[in-house]
Amino acid sequence: MDAIIRCTEVSKAYGGVIANDRISLEVPAGRITGLIGPNGSGKTTLFNSIVGYHPIDAGSITFEGREISRLRTQQISRLGLLRTFQQTRVYKRMNCVENMLVSIPNRSDAFWSMFRGYPADATRRAERLLDFVGLYQKRYLTAGSLSFGQQKLLEFAMALMNEPKVLLLDEPTAGINPTLINGLIDRLRRSVTEFGVTLFIIEHNMPVIMGLADNVYCLANGRLLAHGTPREIQSDKRVLNAYLGENYGNEAA
Amino acid sequence: MLENLHLLLQAPVLNVQLILDGVFVGAVYGLAAYGLALVWGVMNLKNLAQGDFVILGGYLAWAMGNHGVHPFVALPIVAVLMFAFGWAIYRTIICRIIDKDLFTSLLGTFGLALVMQQIMNQIFGPEVQSIDAGFQSLTLFGGMVTIAQVKLISLCLTAALAVAIVGFMKWSRMGQAIRATAQDPRAARVMGINTDRVYAFTFALNSAICGAAGVLIAMIWVIQPFYGIAHSIRAFVIVTTAGLGNLGAVILSALGLGIAEQYAGFTLGAQLQQFTVVSLLVLVLVIKQIHRGRARQVLQ
Amino acid sequence: MNRSLSKSLFYGAIVVAGLAAPLLFPGYTFAISGLWVMILFALTWDIMGGQMGYNSLGNIFFFGIGMYVCAIVQVGLYYNVAAYTAPSGQIDVHFTPHQYYLGLTLGIAAAAVVATLFALLFGQIILGLRGPYFAIGTLGIALAAGELFGAWNYVGGGGGIALPTFPGDPGDRALFFYILCFILAIAAFAFLKWLYSTRFKLVANAIRDDEEKAEAMGLYTKRYKNLGFAISAFFLGISGALYGNMIGFIEPVEVAFPVITFGIFMVVMCLIGGKGTLWGPVIGAALFHVVRQLTWTYMLGWQWVALGGLIIVSVVYFQQGIVGWVLERWPERFGIRVDEAGSPDESLDADPVNKEAA
């Protein structure tokens, strides 16, 4: 099982604060990998580094063996590495179908593609994906009029529409009604099995990520603290300490 | 143009003249720029009418001057009048556009600029005006460098105003409220600060600062109803170069702009004045863009 | 009568009315020409401003460039331009009809090409700016151009440049340029109608709604921005060439680069008509032009104050413009779906999650 993303000694500092400190990890292809850690441990910063949102201070990031740490977000996304945003970003004044159409992949777009229409199967595919996330009924509504959770689903569908190889999801269940999380988890799994997407997920919801991921990385204070299967991570003392504090166990005892 | 450049090298004293004149007028630009930075930082308002507030202040002083009021007396009166004017404008127009999208706030202030320009044109006429404060000139270097006394006084007044404003922002209750709101409006509201009042006060304060700057400009230079745009662009150049938080940078940028304009005016001629200002704007924007590009951010 | 037939009749009626107008109202030919120019102004502004969210305050720059380039070509093909515009000792010029029409044709072509080149060139710098910087940057460029051309003696400096006289009587001249303006406006409308049916529209709207998201999704935003800017410049350049010939004499600030008049009209017309729509700019332009023709001369200088006031009021209270308001009021008629509260979900997906996603 190859690593589709490989980070080696990635470091990034923001005005004095070291957000990522020599982080090395691998995201295996075709699997679901989790990224956990207490608030402020540098998870979103790492995502931003991978997708080229900002330059990194040191280290290397490769995607399918190719160095991407110097590339811009646009170029990286065209290689097949997409991300969703924590605050969920969609095109608010366009309706859902339009949001989907404008997200079709454009890897091989020539200059004159700007003047083409959208092929008929693009609309069909868009509707199928909207149905996949459960937004088919609302497909002609303006994206801005959807609820937060619905926008999250739309953003996820848009990402799938772009036929990515890897999808970086930043807290996909945050803000979703707890009764609906199972449906979302199901869709996340199916995106891997049906669409062949590799997922790299930041999550705070422990039951979700432990049930979903094949392997998990835990960050704390900008450093990689532990990694392994969910079972290994769940019983790792360092992870517990990072989340609950060093003396938690002792006090209880 | 080349002959003029040549002249600068042959007679170094000319440089002193240009630099001094640049400092005198640049200092006043700095006042207007500070006001722009204030409303930008506190309420995220990019006030395209900034220059027209300046010109209005100048005209008020000029009108008073026609009735025998000395500009030094007019200065505080204009500041108060402009403060009230700014408050009124906030209540009628500005408060309705600040939380809307960029297009709205830009066009709103631009519409305001148009209205002000045209009303001033109707009332005061399109001729260039200036206020004679009745001072003489000093000369240095055996007559090669002339310093108008009024310009020296203007510089002192500018410095005094700057100190007063900074002191106000630092030590007064309202000043602290303004700074708190600038940092985090929601937190300020939670702490009991009436942010709407803060915004109104900030805008009115900006208006007063511009008015004072206008009086000084009218004394040391000229005013005309349609010169407002150029002043707005100047303020933008300074704020873009200096950023929003740094007063020292604002002062330096302002002086730099003043000096650069004097040199350009000398070498290119006075008819290319706006061209100079705009070129500096484009230059600053390009440099900033390249700078931001390295950090993969965009100039918003 | 089915939809496409009634649509064709509608467009046909406009073309017929447009062609008939100068014949029915010969005295108003110039005024109606102005209508077509205004419509063109609004349509071109809306490409970047309404569809893409890049509010330019200096589009008039391309208008002026086109005007000057055309004049230079028209004169320069046969005579020395510098000598032609010299303040004293002016040369005698006479253009045969053949020379005139050839000069005009090449001039218009050159205007379009040069304006487009400027858009691509300036676009490298200026399209990298967002929001207020783009607005102020474009505004500044238009202002600076006016000053520069006013200081450039080759084209007559502040004194301006006169255009070759039309070989024919004033009535023919007015009709001739009317037809050209009309054709230009129709061509621009037809072109944009087609363009907005392609990917361009959706991508432009995506850039408007969230440019960073568009970039993160891999869209070639730079290409689309350049294209939109170039298209605007192309049409504006031609309109400048035509308008210069209609006026007969180019003055740098008053005629070629009238930033605070025509330049602002562009924005206002789209604002009141409804930006981001195809018909909004057209309706806004028509309304604005007609009202302006009727009231301008009676206001003795206060019309500009009224204009500024109109901008403020529109921006605060009537942001969506006429077309936007209509779309909000009667969305179903235009194919926009609005959520009805409590409608039962008969979805294709039997998954209970589908009921309501959050």
PDB file of C-alpha atoms in Angstrom, chain A residues 176-184, chain C residues 351-353 356-358:
ATOM      1  CA  ILE A 176     -23.972  18.300  11.794  1.00  0.00           C
ATOM      2  CA  ASN A 177     -26.975  17.111  13.723  1.00  0.00           C
ATOM      3  CA  PRO A 178     -25.767  14.045  15.692  1.00  0.00           C
ATOM      4  CA  THR A 179     -28.582  11.873  14.390  1.00  0.00           C
ATOM      5  CA  LEU A 180     -27.355  12.397  10.875  1.00  0.00           C
ATOM      6  CA  ILE A 181     -23.710  11.694  11.456  1.00  0.00           C
ATOM      7  CA  ASN A 182     -24.091   8.007  10.704  1.00  0.00           C
ATOM      8  CA  GLY A 183     -25.384   8.826   7.260  1.00  0.00           C
ATOM      9  CA  LEU A 184     -22.390  11.060   6.695  1.00  0.00           C
TER      10      LEU A 184
ATOM     11  CA  ASP C 351     -32.129   7.040   3.298  1.00  0.00           C
ATOM     12  CA  PRO C 352     -33.765   8.757   6.280  1.00  0.00           C
ATOM     13  CA  VAL C 353     -30.814  11.083   6.463  1.00  0.00           C
ATOM     14  CA  GLU C 356     -33.179  17.181   6.586  1.00  0.00           C
ATOM     15  CA  ALA C 357     -29.504  17.330   6.591  1.00  0.00           C
ATOM     16  CA  ALA C 358     -28.944  19.439   9.675  1.00  0.00           C
TER      17      ALA C 358
END
